Coordinates of C-alpha atoms and ligand atoms in Angstrom, one line a residue:
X1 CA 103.4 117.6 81.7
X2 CA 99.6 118.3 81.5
X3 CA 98.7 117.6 84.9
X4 CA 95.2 120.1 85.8
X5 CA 96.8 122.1 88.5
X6 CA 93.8 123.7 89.7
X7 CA 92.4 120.1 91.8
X8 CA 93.0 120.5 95.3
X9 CA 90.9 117.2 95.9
X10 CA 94.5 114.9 95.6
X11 CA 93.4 111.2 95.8
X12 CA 96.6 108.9 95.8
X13 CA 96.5 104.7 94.8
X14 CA 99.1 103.0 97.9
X15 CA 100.4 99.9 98.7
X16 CA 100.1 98.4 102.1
X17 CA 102.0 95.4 103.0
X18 CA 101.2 95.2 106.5
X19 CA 99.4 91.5 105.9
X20 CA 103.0 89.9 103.9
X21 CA 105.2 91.4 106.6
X22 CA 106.0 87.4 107.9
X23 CA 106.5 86.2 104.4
X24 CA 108.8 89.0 103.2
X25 CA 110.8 91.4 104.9
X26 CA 111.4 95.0 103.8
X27 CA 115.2 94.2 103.3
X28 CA 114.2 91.6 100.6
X29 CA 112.6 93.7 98.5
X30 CA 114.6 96.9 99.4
X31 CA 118.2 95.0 98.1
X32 CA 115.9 95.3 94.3
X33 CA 116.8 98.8 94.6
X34 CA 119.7 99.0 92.3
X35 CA 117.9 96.8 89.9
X36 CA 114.8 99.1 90.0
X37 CA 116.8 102.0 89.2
X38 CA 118.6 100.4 86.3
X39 CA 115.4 99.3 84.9
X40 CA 113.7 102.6 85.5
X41 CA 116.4 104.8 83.7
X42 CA 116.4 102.2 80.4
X43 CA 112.6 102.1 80.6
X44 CA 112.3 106.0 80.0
X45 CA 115.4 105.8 78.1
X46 CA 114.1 103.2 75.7
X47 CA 116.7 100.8 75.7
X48 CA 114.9 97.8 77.9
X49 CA 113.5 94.8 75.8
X50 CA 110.7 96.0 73.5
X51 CA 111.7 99.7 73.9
X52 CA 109.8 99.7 70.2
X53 CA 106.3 99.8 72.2
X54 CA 106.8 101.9 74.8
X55 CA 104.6 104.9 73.8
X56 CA 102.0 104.1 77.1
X57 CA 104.5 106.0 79.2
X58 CA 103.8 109.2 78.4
X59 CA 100.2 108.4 76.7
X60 CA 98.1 109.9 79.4
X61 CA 99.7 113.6 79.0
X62 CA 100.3 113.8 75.7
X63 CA 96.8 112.7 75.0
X64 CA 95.7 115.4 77.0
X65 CA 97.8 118.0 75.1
X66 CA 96.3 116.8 71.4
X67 CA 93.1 116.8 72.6
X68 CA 90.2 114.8 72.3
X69 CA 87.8 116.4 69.6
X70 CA 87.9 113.8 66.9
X71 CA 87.3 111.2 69.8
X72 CA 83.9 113.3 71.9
X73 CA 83.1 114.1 68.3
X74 CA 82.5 110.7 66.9
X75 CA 81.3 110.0 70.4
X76 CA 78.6 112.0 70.2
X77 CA 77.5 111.1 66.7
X78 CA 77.3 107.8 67.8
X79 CA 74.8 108.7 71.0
X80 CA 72.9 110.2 67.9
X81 CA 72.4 107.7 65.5
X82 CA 72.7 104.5 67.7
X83 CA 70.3 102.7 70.1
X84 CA 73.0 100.2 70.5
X85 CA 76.8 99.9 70.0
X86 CA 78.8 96.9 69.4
X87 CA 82.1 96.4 70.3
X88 CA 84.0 94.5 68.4
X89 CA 87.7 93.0 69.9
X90 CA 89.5 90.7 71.6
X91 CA 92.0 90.6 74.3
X92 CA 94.0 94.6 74.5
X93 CA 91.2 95.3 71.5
X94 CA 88.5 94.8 74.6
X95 CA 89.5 94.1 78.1
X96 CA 90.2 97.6 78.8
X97 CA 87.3 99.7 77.4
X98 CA 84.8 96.5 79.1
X99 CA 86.7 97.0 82.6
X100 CA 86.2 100.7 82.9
X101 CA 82.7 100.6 81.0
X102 CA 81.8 98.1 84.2
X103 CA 83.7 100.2 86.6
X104 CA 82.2 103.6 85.8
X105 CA 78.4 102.3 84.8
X106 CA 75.9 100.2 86.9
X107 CA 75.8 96.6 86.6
X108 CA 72.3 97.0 84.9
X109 CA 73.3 100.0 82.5
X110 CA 71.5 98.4 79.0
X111 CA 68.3 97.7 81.3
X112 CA 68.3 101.4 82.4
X113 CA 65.5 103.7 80.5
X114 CA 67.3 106.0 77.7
X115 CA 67.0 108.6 79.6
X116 CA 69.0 107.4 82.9
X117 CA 71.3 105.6 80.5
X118 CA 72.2 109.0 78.6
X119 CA 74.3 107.0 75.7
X120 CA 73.9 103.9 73.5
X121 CA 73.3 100.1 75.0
X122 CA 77.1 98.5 74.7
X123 CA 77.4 95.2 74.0
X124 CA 80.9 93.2 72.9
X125 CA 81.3 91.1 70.5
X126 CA 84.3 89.4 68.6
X127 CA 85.9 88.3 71.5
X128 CA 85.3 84.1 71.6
X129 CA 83.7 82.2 68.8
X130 CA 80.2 81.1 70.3
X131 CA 77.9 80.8 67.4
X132 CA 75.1 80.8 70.6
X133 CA 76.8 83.8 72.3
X134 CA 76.7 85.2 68.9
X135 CA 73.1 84.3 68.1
X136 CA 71.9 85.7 71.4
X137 CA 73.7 88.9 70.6
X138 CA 72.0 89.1 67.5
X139 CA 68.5 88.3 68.7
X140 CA 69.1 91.3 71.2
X141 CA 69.8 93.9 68.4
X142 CA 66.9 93.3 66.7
X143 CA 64.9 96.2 65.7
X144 CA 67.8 98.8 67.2
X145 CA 69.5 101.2 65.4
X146 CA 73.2 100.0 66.3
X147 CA 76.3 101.3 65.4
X148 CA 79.7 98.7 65.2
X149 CA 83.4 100.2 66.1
X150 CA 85.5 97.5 65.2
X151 CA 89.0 97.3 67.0
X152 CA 91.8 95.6 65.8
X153 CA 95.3 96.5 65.8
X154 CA 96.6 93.8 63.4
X155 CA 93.2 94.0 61.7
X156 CA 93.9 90.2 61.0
X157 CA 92.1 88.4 64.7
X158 CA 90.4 85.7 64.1
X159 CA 87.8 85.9 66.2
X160 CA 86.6 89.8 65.9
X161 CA 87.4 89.4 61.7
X162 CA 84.6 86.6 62.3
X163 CA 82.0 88.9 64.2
X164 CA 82.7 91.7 62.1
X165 CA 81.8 90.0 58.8
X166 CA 78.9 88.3 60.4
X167 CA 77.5 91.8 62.5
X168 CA 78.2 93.5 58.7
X169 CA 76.7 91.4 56.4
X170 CA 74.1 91.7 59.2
X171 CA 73.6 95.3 59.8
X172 CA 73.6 95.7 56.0
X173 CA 70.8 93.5 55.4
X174 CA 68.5 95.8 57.7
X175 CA 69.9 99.5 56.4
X176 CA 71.8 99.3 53.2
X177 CA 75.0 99.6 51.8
X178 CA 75.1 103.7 51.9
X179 CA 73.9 103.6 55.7
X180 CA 75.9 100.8 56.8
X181 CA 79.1 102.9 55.9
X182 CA 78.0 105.8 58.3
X183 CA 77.3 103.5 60.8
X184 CA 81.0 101.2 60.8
X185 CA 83.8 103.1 63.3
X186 CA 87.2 101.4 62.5
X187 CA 90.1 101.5 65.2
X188 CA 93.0 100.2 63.5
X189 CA 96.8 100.6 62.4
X190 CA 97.6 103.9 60.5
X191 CA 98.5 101.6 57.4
X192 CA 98.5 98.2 57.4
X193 CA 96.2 95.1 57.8
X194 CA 93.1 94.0 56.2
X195 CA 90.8 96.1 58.6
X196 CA 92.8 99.4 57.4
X197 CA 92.1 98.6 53.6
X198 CA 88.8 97.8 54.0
X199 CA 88.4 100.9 56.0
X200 CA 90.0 103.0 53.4
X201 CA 87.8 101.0 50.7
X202 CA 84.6 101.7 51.9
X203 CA 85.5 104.8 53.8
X204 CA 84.7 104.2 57.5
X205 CA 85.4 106.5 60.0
X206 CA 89.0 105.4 61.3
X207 CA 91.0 106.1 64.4
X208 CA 94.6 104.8 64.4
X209 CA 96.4 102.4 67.4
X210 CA 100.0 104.0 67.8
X211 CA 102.9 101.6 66.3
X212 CA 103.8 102.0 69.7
X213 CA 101.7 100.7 72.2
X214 CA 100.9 97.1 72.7
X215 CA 97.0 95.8 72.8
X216 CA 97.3 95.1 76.6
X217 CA 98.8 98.8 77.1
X218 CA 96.3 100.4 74.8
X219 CA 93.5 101.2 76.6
X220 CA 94.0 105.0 77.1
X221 CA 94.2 104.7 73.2
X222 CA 91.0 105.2 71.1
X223 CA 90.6 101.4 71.9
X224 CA 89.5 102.2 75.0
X225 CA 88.3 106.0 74.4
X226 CA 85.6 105.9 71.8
X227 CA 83.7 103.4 73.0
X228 CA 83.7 104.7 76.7
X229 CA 83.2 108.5 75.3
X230 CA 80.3 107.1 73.5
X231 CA 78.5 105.4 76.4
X232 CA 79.4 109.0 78.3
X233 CA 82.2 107.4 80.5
X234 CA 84.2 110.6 81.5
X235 CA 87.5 109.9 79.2
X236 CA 88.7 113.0 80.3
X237 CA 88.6 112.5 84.0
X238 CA 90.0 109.0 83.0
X239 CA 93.3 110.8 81.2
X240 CA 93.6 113.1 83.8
X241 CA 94.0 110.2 86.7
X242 CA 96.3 108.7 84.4
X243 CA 98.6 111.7 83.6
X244 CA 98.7 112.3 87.6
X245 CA 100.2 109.0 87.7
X246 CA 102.6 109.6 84.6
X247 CA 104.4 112.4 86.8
X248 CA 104.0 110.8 90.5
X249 CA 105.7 107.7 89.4
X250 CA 108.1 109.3 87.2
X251 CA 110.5 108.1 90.3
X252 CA 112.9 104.8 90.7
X253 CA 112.9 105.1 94.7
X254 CA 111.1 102.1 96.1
X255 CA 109.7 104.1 98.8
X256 CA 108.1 107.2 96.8
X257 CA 106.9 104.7 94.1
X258 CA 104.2 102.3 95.2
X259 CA 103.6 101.0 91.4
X260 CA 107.6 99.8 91.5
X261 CA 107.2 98.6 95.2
X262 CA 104.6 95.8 94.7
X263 CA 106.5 95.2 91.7
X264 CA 109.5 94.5 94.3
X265 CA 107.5 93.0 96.8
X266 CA 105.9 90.7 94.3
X267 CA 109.5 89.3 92.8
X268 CA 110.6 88.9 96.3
X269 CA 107.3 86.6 97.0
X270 CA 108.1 85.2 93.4
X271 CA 111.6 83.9 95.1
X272 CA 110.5 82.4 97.6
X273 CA 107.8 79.9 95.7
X274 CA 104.8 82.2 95.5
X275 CA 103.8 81.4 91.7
X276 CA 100.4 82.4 91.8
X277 CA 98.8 85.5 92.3
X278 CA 95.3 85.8 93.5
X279 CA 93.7 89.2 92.7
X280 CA 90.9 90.0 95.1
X281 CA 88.0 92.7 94.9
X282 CA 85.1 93.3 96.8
X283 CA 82.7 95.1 94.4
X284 CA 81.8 93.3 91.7
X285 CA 82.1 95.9 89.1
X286 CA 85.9 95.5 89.4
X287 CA 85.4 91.7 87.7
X288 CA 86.3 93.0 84.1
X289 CA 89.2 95.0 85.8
X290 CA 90.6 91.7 87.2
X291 CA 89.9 90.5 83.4
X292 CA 92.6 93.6 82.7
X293 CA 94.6 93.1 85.2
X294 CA 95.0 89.5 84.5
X295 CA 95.8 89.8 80.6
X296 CA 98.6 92.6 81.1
X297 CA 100.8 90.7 83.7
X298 CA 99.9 87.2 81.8
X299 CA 101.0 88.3 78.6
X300 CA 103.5 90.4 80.1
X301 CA 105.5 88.2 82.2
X302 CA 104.3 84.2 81.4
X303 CA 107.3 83.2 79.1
X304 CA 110.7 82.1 79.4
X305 CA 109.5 79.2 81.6
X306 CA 109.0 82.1 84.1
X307 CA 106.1 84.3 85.4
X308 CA 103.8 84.4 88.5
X309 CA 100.2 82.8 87.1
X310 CA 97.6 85.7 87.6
X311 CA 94.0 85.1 88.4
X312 CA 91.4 86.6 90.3
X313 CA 88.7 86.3 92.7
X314 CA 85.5 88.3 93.3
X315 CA 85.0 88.8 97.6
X316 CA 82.5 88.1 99.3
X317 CA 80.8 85.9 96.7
X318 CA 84.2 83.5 96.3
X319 CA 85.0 83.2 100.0
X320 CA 82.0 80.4 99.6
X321 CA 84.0 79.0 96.4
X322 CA 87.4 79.7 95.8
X323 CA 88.0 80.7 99.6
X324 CA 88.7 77.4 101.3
X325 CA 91.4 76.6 98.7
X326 CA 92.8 80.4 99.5
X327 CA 92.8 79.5 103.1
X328 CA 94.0 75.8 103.0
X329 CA 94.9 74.5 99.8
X330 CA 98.7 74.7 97.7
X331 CA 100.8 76.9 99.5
X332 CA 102.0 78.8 96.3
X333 CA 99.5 81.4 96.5
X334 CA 99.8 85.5 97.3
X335 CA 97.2 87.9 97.0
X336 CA 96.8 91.1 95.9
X337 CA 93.5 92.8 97.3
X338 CA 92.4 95.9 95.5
X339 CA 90.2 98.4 97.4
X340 CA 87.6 100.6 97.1
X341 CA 87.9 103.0 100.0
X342 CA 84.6 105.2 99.8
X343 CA 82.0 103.0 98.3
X344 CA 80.1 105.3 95.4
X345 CA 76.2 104.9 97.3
X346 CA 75.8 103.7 101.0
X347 CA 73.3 101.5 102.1
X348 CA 72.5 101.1 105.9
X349 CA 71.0 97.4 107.6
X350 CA 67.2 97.8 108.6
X351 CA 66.7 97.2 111.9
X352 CA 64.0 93.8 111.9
X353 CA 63.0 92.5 115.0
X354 CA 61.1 89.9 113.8
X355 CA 63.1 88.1 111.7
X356 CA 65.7 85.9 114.1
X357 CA 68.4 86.0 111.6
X358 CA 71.0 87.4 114.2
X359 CA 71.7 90.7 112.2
X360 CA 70.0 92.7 115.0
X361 CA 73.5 94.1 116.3
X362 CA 73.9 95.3 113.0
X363 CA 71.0 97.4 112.1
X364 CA 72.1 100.9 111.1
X365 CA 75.3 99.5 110.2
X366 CA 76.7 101.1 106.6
X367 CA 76.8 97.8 104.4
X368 CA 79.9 99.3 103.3
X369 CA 81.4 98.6 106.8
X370 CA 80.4 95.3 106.9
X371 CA 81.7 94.8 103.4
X372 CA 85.3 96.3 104.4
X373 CA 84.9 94.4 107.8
X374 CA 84.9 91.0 105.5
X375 CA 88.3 92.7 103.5
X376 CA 90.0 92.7 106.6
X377 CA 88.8 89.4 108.1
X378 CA 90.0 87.5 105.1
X379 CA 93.1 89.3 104.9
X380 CA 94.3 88.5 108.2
X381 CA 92.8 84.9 108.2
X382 CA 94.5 84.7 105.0
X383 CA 97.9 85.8 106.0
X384 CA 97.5 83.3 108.9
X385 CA 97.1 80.6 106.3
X386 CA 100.4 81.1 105.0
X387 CA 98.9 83.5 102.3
X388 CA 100.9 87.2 102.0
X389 CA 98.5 89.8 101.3
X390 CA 99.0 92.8 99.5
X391 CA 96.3 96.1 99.5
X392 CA 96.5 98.6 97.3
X393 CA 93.5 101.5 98.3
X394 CA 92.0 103.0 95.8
X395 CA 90.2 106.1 97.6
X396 CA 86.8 106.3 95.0
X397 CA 85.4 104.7 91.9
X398 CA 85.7 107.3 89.4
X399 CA 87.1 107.3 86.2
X400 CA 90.1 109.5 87.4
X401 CA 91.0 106.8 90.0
X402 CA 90.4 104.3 87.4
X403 CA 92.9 106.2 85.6
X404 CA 95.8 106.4 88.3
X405 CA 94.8 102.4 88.4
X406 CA 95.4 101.7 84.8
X407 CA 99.2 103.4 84.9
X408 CA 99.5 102.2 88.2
X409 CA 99.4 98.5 86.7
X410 CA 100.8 99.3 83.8
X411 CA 103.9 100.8 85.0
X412 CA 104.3 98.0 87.9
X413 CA 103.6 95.4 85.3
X414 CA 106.8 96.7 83.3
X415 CA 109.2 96.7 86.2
X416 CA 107.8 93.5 87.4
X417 CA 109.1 92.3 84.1
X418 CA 111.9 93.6 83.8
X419 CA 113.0 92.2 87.3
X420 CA 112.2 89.0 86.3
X421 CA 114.5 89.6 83.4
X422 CA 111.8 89.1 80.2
X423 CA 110.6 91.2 77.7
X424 CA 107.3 92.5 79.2
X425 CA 106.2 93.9 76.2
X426 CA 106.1 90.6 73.5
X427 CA 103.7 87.5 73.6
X428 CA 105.2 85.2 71.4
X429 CA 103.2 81.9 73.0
X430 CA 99.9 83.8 71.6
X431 CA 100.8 82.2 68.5
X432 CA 101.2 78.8 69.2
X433 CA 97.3 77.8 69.0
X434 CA 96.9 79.9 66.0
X435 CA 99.2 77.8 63.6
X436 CA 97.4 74.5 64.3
X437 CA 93.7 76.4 64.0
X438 CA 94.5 77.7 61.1
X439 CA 96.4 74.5 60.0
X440 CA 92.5 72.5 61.1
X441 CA 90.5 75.0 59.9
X442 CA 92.2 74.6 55.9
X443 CA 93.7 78.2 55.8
X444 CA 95.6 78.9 52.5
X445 CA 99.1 78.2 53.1
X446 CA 99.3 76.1 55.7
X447 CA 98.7 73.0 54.5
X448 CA 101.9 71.6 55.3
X449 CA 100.8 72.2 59.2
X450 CA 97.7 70.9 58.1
X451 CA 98.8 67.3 57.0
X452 CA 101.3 67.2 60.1
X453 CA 98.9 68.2 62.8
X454 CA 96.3 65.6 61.5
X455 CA 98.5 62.7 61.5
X456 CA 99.7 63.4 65.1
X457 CA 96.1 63.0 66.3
X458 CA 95.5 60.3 63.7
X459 CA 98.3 58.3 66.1
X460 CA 96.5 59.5 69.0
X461 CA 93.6 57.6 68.9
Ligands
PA5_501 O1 97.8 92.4 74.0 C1 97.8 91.9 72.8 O2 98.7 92.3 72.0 C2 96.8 91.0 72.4 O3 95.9 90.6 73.4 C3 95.9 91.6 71.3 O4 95.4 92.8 71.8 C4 94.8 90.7 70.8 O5 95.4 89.5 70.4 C5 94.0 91.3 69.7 O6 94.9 91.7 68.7 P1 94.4 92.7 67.6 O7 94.2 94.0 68.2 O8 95.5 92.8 66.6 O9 93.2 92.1 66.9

């Protein structure tokens, strides 16, 4: 285990579920004990449902024993030769590198001056198929030097195979066939898939996705990792929170192991009708987190005709939306608040006598008070509405709790399935939409589909 033993500074990710206490008792998620054990041993034992893509487990640490030079390397080639990086992926191939990209940099980071910024701009692309999104991208780019790392782990995705050719044929145009090569990072299987060959063809600096690890569970891959490195996210720091988690919650008891605990808690809530899951944040850096969060227990659990629906809302800003559904609405809801504890800046309420706003008894107040103050308020208002509440703290914002975070889900999110009794690591329904785009849009070989789907909305007009 590669765990830096020299930190004294221990920050820990818990669970409190003080605010689901009338909704679900200890005892009904303390009888998943058994279960949770049984599940634990197969899961590091390989023998669960998709034990083929179970390399995340140990990711963190044995990242940290290779090393990371080929990764800070590129990295910093990149910050060289590029004003601008695009990021090319969809779904596991993006969520994660945008959500700790947003976590770790300011809001405004591609506005900053070069020399605040200290990397690249970082744009995404590749991950919906707006020809205006796209367009604006482009219109953006002009006149930078930009590099692209394409991620794919298929290296067959629609929708970044799209952007790629287009940001190619593009980038091309402006520097050349000989530059354009130095400039193309591939992320990719070690062997197969169009991306790979093409890679190999024009030879494009490649990093390999591991056979085993899914997209959703790939972020402490180079998925995630070059891009962050390259923008000067601290992927160390990031590996190091993550491995910390590896060996804390290397542990089936329910009451060491917060990560299996709201995975309990959660089923028991499940049981009992609570079918959706709100995830709440109160900085709104955490958004593309919640994006994360949302895809790994989606994917991971929706199938079967099971799964608890996972979606998210951003605090304060939703309490004037989404809130008086929360408080009032279908009673199938729990949430799952995740918290910031020390807010990375502080900013204290002026005192203003003049304006008659009413904030008076708050001037010199920390706006992070105020903004936890809300947390609170909502979570017990919410709990009264017949809404459990769940909290996990997160002590800081730094990319080594950001680490502990990522395992933290990703370990919860593979006992959560496995409680529910599917395979947590397969998304077979991902496929679904594919065969009648494909079908529509004329693709070779499915023109059987083709002439099927168009009579069936032929007779539905
Ligand atoms: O989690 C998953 O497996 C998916 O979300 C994939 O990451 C996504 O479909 C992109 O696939 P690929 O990396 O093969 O382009």
């Amino acid at each position: 285990m590669f765990v830096d033993k020299e930190r004294s500074d221990v920050i820990v990710i818990d669970l409190n579920v003080q605010f689901a206490k009338d909704y679900v008792k200890d005892d009904e998620w303390l009888q998943l004990q058994p279960f949770v054990d049984d599940a634990h041993r197969r899961l590091h034992e390989g023998s669960v449902p998709g034990g083929d893509f179970l390399g995340w487990l140990h990711l963190p640490s044995q990242t940290l024993q290779k090393g990371l030079d080929d990764i800070l390397e590129a990295a910093a080639e990149i910050r060289q030769q590029a004003d601008a990086l695009v990021v090319i992926g969809i779904g596991g191939s993006y969520l994660g590198a945008r959500a700790a990209f947003e976590w770790a940099k300011p809001e405004y980071y591609n506005q900053l001056p070069q020399e605040l910024r200290g990397g690249p701009e970082l744009y995404f692309a590749g991950n919906h198929l707006s020809p205006v999104a796209l367009h604006q991208l482009l219109t953006i780019l002009k006149g930078k030097r930009i590099c692209l790392n394409v991620i794919s782990k298929s290296g067959t995705t629609t929708e970044p195979a799209v952007a790629f050719r287009i940001l190619r044929a593009w980038l091309q145009e402006r520097v050349g066939p000989e530059e354009v090569r130095k400039r193309i990072y591939v992320t990719t299987d070690q062997a197969k898939g169009a991306l790979k060959k093409l890679a190999d063809e024009e030879g494009y600096k490649t990093f390999v996705i591991p056979d085993d690890v899914g997209g959703r569970y790939s972020v402490l891959t180079p998925v995630g990792l070059l891009p962050l490195a390259a923008v000067g996210v601290d992927i160390k720091q990031l590996l190091q929170g993550a491995a910390e988690e590896e060996q804390r919650l290397n542990t089936s008891s329910l009451t060491d192991n917060p990560a299996y605990r709201y995975a309990a808690v959660r089923n028991a809530l499940y049981r009992k009708g609570k079918t959706t899951e709100v995830l709440a944040y109160y900085e709104p850096s955490l958004k593309m987190f919640a994006e994360w969060w949302k895809q790994l227990f989606g994917e991971s659990e929706g199938k079967d005709l099971k799964g608890i629906y996972p979606s998210s809302v951003a605090y304060t800003t939703d309490l004037h939306s989404l809130g008086q559904y929360v408080q009032e609405g279908y009673r199938n809801l729990f949430e799952t608040v995740v918290q910031i504890q020390q807010p990375s800046v502080e900013l204290t309420l002026p005192s203003d006598a003049q304006v008659d706003d009413g904030l008076e008894y708050l001037a010199g107040k920390p706006l992070s008070w105020v903004n936890d103050t809300a947390r609170i308020a909502t979570q017990l208002a919410h709990a009264d509405g017949q809404v459990p509440n769940l909290l996990v703290t997160v002590p800081e914002q730094t990319e080594r709790a950001l680490g502990q975070l990522f395992y933290f889900f990703e370990l919860a999110c593979a006992m959560s399935g496995l409680l529910l009794g599917v395979n947590p690591f397969n998304q077979p329904g991902v496929e679904a939409y594919k065969v009648n785009m494909f079908a529509l849009l004329g693709k070779p070989g499915f023109e059987a589909q083709q002439r099927d789907i168009q009579a069936r909305l032929k007779n539905m007009q």
